Amino acid sequence: MATLKWLNHNLEKVLASMLLSAIVLLIFGNVFMRYVMNASLSWGEELTLWLFVWFVWLAVSYAFHSREHVRITIIRDGLPERARLYLDVVIDLLVLAFLVTLTIECIKLIMLPFVASQNSVVLGLPIPILYASAPVGAALSSFRVVQHLTKTMRTISANKA
């Protein structure tokens, strides 16, 4: 149970930190190789791009987890507390619908034969690994939205009593 609790609080943060560290090391290594050793890493840029794409999707999920996404709240801030909670539920349901649709459509895209058969130019890695970042990130984001939706619904229920 403690492991699940730790994963709930830290999964995206740890994975994104590891990816960002790898990106920085790769870029530093490539700059060093290019300007000091006069021979750049041919695969460094492509791997950096792949890691960055995965980093972005994990960061999106982390932002949902910590409720740090940019929002326009001028209308919400003017509402009474109860109305705010109901508006949050509506917004979370709309965002959840979008994320679930995104996950499904991305999985369909990855399964298309012309995508599934492609490999990256330099590394030769299967392109579906890169494309999988979107449905994984959207699915993790969906999970985080459901967590907040559940919390909001509990708050609404507690306020009724």
mmCIF file of C-alpha atoms in Angstrom:
data_model
loop_
_atom_site.group_PDB
_atom_site.id
_atom_site.type_symbol
_atom_site.label_atom_id
_atom_site.label_comp_id
_atom_site.label_asym_id
_atom_site.label_seq_id
_atom_site.Cartn_x
_atom_site.Cartn_y
_atom_site.Cartn_z
ATOM 1 C CA MET A 1 0.000 0.000 0.000
ATOM 2 C CA ALA A 2 2.855 2.367 0.788
ATOM 3 C CA THR A 3 4.332 1.695 -2.652
ATOM 4 C CA LEU A 4 1.065 2.601 -4.377
ATOM 5 C CA LYS A 5 0.795 5.777 -2.324
ATOM 6 C CA TRP A 6 4.351 6.726 -3.224
ATOM 7 C CA LEU A 7 3.692 6.027 -6.925
ATOM 8 C CA ASN A 8 0.510 8.095 -6.768
ATOM 9 C CA HIS A 9 2.409 11.103 -5.460
ATOM 10 C CA ASN A 10 5.666 10.722 -7.390
ATOM 11 C CA LEU A 11 5.325 8.659 -10.591
ATOM 12 C CA GLU A 12 5.228 11.457 -13.162
ATOM 13 C CA LYS A 13 7.624 13.640 -11.183
ATOM 14 C CA VAL A 14 10.301 10.946 -10.987
ATOM 15 C CA LEU A 15 9.941 9.814 -14.602
ATOM 16 C CA ALA A 16 9.931 13.394 -15.915
ATOM 17 C CA SER A 17 12.976 14.232 -13.780
ATOM 18 C CA MET A 18 14.846 11.227 -15.127
ATOM 19 C CA LEU A 19 13.966 12.120 -18.709
ATOM 20 C CA LEU A 20 14.931 15.760 -18.244
ATOM 21 C CA SER A 21 18.250 14.721 -16.701
ATOM 22 C CA ALA A 22 18.928 12.417 -19.634
ATOM 23 C CA ILE A 23 18.061 15.210 -22.076
ATOM 24 C CA VAL A 24 20.463 17.628 -20.362
ATOM 25 C CA LEU A 25 23.247 15.025 -20.297
ATOM 26 C CA LEU A 26 22.720 14.164 -23.962
ATOM 27 C CA ILE A 27 22.753 17.793 -25.046
ATOM 28 C CA PHE A 28 25.819 18.511 -22.909
ATOM 29 C CA GLY A 29 27.566 15.428 -24.309
ATOM 30 C CA ASN A 30 26.730 16.394 -27.861
ATOM 31 C CA VAL A 31 27.949 19.977 -27.369
ATOM 32 C CA PHE A 32 31.152 18.659 -25.796
ATOM 33 C CA MET A 33 31.685 16.200 -28.646
ATOM 34 C CA ARG A 34 30.971 18.819 -31.303
ATOM 35 C CA TYR A 35 33.041 21.723 -29.998
ATOM 36 C CA VAL A 36 35.797 20.005 -28.012
ATOM 37 C CA MET A 37 36.273 16.682 -29.790
ATOM 38 C CA ASN A 38 35.189 18.025 -33.203
ATOM 39 C CA ALA A 39 32.862 15.041 -33.798
ATOM 40 C CA SER A 40 29.199 15.181 -32.805
ATOM 41 C CA LEU A 41 27.027 12.236 -31.853
ATOM 42 C CA SER A 42 24.897 11.338 -34.867
ATOM 43 C CA TRP A 43 22.176 9.782 -32.730
ATOM 44 C CA GLY A 44 22.139 12.377 -29.926
ATOM 45 C CA GLU A 45 19.650 14.778 -31.473
ATOM 46 C CA GLU A 46 17.141 12.091 -32.361
ATOM 47 C CA LEU A 47 17.275 10.481 -28.925
ATOM 48 C CA THR A 48 16.934 13.915 -27.310
ATOM 49 C CA LEU A 49 13.804 14.542 -29.382
ATOM 50 C CA TRP A 50 12.312 11.193 -28.353
ATOM 51 C CA LEU A 51 13.045 11.788 -24.679
ATOM 52 C CA PHE A 52 11.640 15.298 -24.890
ATOM 53 C CA VAL A 53 8.350 14.080 -26.413
ATOM 54 C CA TRP A 54 7.952 11.541 -23.611
ATOM 55 C CA PHE A 55 8.934 14.206 -21.064
ATOM 56 C CA VAL A 56 6.221 16.578 -22.322
ATOM 57 C CA TRP A 57 3.444 13.981 -22.082
ATOM 58 C CA LEU A 58 4.495 12.962 -18.582
ATOM 59 C CA ALA A 59 4.677 16.630 -17.594
ATOM 60 C CA VAL A 60 1.123 17.120 -18.880
ATOM 61 C CA SER A 61 -0.032 14.343 -16.564
ATOM 62 C CA TYR A 62 1.943 15.822 -13.666
ATOM 63 C CA ALA A 63 0.308 19.196 -14.274
ATOM 64 C CA PHE A 64 -3.121 17.537 -14.040
ATOM 65 C CA HIS A 65 -2.015 15.800 -10.858
ATOM 66 C CA SER A 66 -0.920 19.041 -9.218
ATOM 67 C CA ARG A 67 -3.698 21.152 -10.815
ATOM 68 C CA GLU A 68 -1.089 23.448 -12.356
ATOM 69 C CA HIS A 69 -2.479 23.795 -15.887
ATOM 70 C CA VAL A 70 -3.174 27.313 -17.074
ATOM 71 C CA ARG A 71 -6.853 28.169 -16.692
ATOM 72 C CA ILE A 72 -9.026 31.194 -17.161
ATOM 73 C CA THR A 73 -10.820 31.566 -13.840
ATOM 74 C CA ILE A 74 -12.463 34.988 -13.997
ATOM 75 C CA ILE A 75 -15.982 33.512 -14.166
ATOM 76 C CA ARG A 76 -15.218 30.685 -11.737
ATOM 77 C CA ASP A 77 -13.742 33.070 -9.161
ATOM 78 C CA GLY A 78 -16.938 35.118 -9.111
ATOM 79 C CA LEU A 79 -19.133 32.143 -8.274
ATOM 80 C CA PRO A 80 -20.137 30.955 -4.815
ATOM 81 C CA GLU A 81 -18.248 27.919 -3.478
ATOM 82 C CA ARG A 82 -20.972 25.385 -4.290
ATOM 83 C CA ALA A 83 -21.330 26.629 -7.874
ATOM 84 C CA ARG A 84 -17.535 26.489 -8.261
ATOM 85 C CA LEU A 85 -17.549 22.839 -7.295
ATOM 86 C CA TYR A 86 -20.264 22.036 -9.828
ATOM 87 C CA LEU A 87 -18.399 23.971 -12.522
ATOM 88 C CA ASP A 88 -15.238 22.034 -11.658
ATOM 89 C CA VAL A 89 -17.168 18.774 -12.130
ATOM 90 C CA VAL A 90 -18.428 19.875 -15.554
ATOM 91 C CA ILE A 91 -14.967 20.993 -16.643
ATOM 92 C CA ASP A 92 -13.352 17.796 -15.377
ATOM 93 C CA LEU A 93 -15.924 15.694 -17.247
ATOM 94 C CA LEU A 94 -15.266 17.612 -20.475
ATOM 95 C CA VAL A 95 -11.497 17.304 -20.062
ATOM 96 C CA LEU A 96 -11.871 13.611 -19.247
ATOM 97 C CA ALA A 97 -13.958 13.042 -22.381
ATOM 98 C CA PHE A 98 -11.264 14.756 -24.453
ATOM 99 C CA LEU A 99 -8.435 12.766 -22.862
ATOM 100 C CA VAL A 100 -10.200 9.422 -23.260
ATOM 101 C CA THR A 101 -10.967 10.241 -26.910
ATOM 102 C CA LEU A 102 -7.344 11.274 -27.436
ATOM 103 C CA THR A 103 -6.111 8.021 -25.885
ATOM 104 C CA ILE A 104 -8.381 5.891 -28.082
ATOM 105 C CA GLU A 105 -7.567 7.768 -31.294
ATOM 106 C CA CYS A 106 -3.827 7.659 -30.620
ATOM 107 C CA ILE A 107 -3.964 3.913 -30.046
ATOM 108 C CA LYS A 108 -5.848 3.533 -33.339
ATOM 109 C CA LEU A 109 -3.164 5.590 -35.079
ATOM 110 C CA ILE A 110 -0.332 3.528 -33.631
ATOM 111 C CA MET A 111 -2.013 0.321 -34.782
ATOM 112 C CA LEU A 112 -2.236 1.446 -38.420
ATOM 113 C CA PRO A 113 0.059 -0.703 -40.578
ATOM 114 C CA PHE A 114 1.978 2.217 -42.096
ATOM 115 C CA VAL A 115 2.758 3.586 -38.624
ATOM 116 C CA ALA A 116 3.498 0.237 -36.990
ATOM 117 C CA SER A 117 6.029 -0.629 -39.695
ATOM 118 C CA GLN A 118 8.061 2.612 -39.498
ATOM 119 C CA ASN A 119 11.430 2.985 -37.817
ATOM 120 C CA SER A 120 13.291 6.152 -36.871
ATOM 121 C CA VAL A 121 15.957 7.318 -39.292
ATOM 122 C CA VAL A 122 19.072 7.334 -37.119
ATOM 123 C CA LEU A 123 18.330 5.051 -34.175
ATOM 124 C CA GLY A 124 16.199 2.564 -36.074
ATOM 125 C CA LEU A 125 13.719 2.408 -33.185
ATOM 126 C CA PRO A 126 10.073 1.593 -33.930
ATOM 127 C CA ILE A 127 8.078 4.789 -34.394
ATOM 128 C CA PRO A 128 5.155 3.395 -32.327
ATOM 129 C CA ILE A 129 7.381 3.785 -29.240
ATOM 130 C CA LEU A 130 7.529 7.522 -29.897
ATOM 131 C CA TYR A 131 3.830 7.746 -30.735
ATOM 132 C CA ALA A 132 2.933 5.771 -27.594
ATOM 133 C CA SER A 133 3.880 8.800 -25.515
ATOM 134 C CA ALA A 134 0.574 10.484 -26.401
ATOM 135 C CA PRO A 135 -1.827 7.729 -25.292
ATOM 136 C CA VAL A 136 0.278 6.957 -22.214
ATOM 137 C CA GLY A 137 0.335 10.624 -21.219
ATOM 138 C CA ALA A 138 -3.363 11.074 -21.981
ATOM 139 C CA ALA A 139 -4.277 7.921 -20.035
ATOM 140 C CA LEU A 140 -2.220 9.043 -17.025
ATOM 141 C CA SER A 141 -3.827 12.477 -17.298
ATOM 142 C CA SER A 142 -7.267 10.840 -17.405
ATOM 143 C CA PHE A 143 -6.437 8.962 -14.226
ATOM 144 C CA ARG A 144 -5.407 12.226 -12.537
ATOM 145 C CA VAL A 145 -8.588 13.988 -13.683
ATOM 146 C CA VAL A 146 -10.674 11.113 -12.285
ATOM 147 C CA GLN A 147 -8.839 11.462 -8.978
ATOM 148 C CA HIS A 148 -9.691 15.168 -8.798
ATOM 149 C CA LEU A 149 -13.244 14.530 -9.958
ATOM 150 C CA THR A 150 -13.698 11.984 -7.175
ATOM 151 C CA LYS A 151 -12.308 14.435 -4.630
ATOM 152 C CA THR A 152 -14.646 17.191 -5.854
ATOM 153 C CA MET A 153 -17.661 14.858 -5.730
ATOM 154 C CA ARG A 154 -16.775 13.893 -2.148
ATOM 155 C CA THR A 155 -16.548 17.576 -1.240
ATOM 156 C CA ILE A 156 -19.991 18.206 -2.773
ATOM 157 C CA SER A 157 -21.429 15.230 -0.870
ATOM 158 C CA ALA A 158 -19.860 16.364 2.391
ATOM 159 C CA ASN A 159 -21.269 19.884 1.953
ATOM 160 C CA LYS A 160 -24.801 18.516 1.454
ATOM 161 C CA ALA A 161 -24.835 16.809 4.833
#
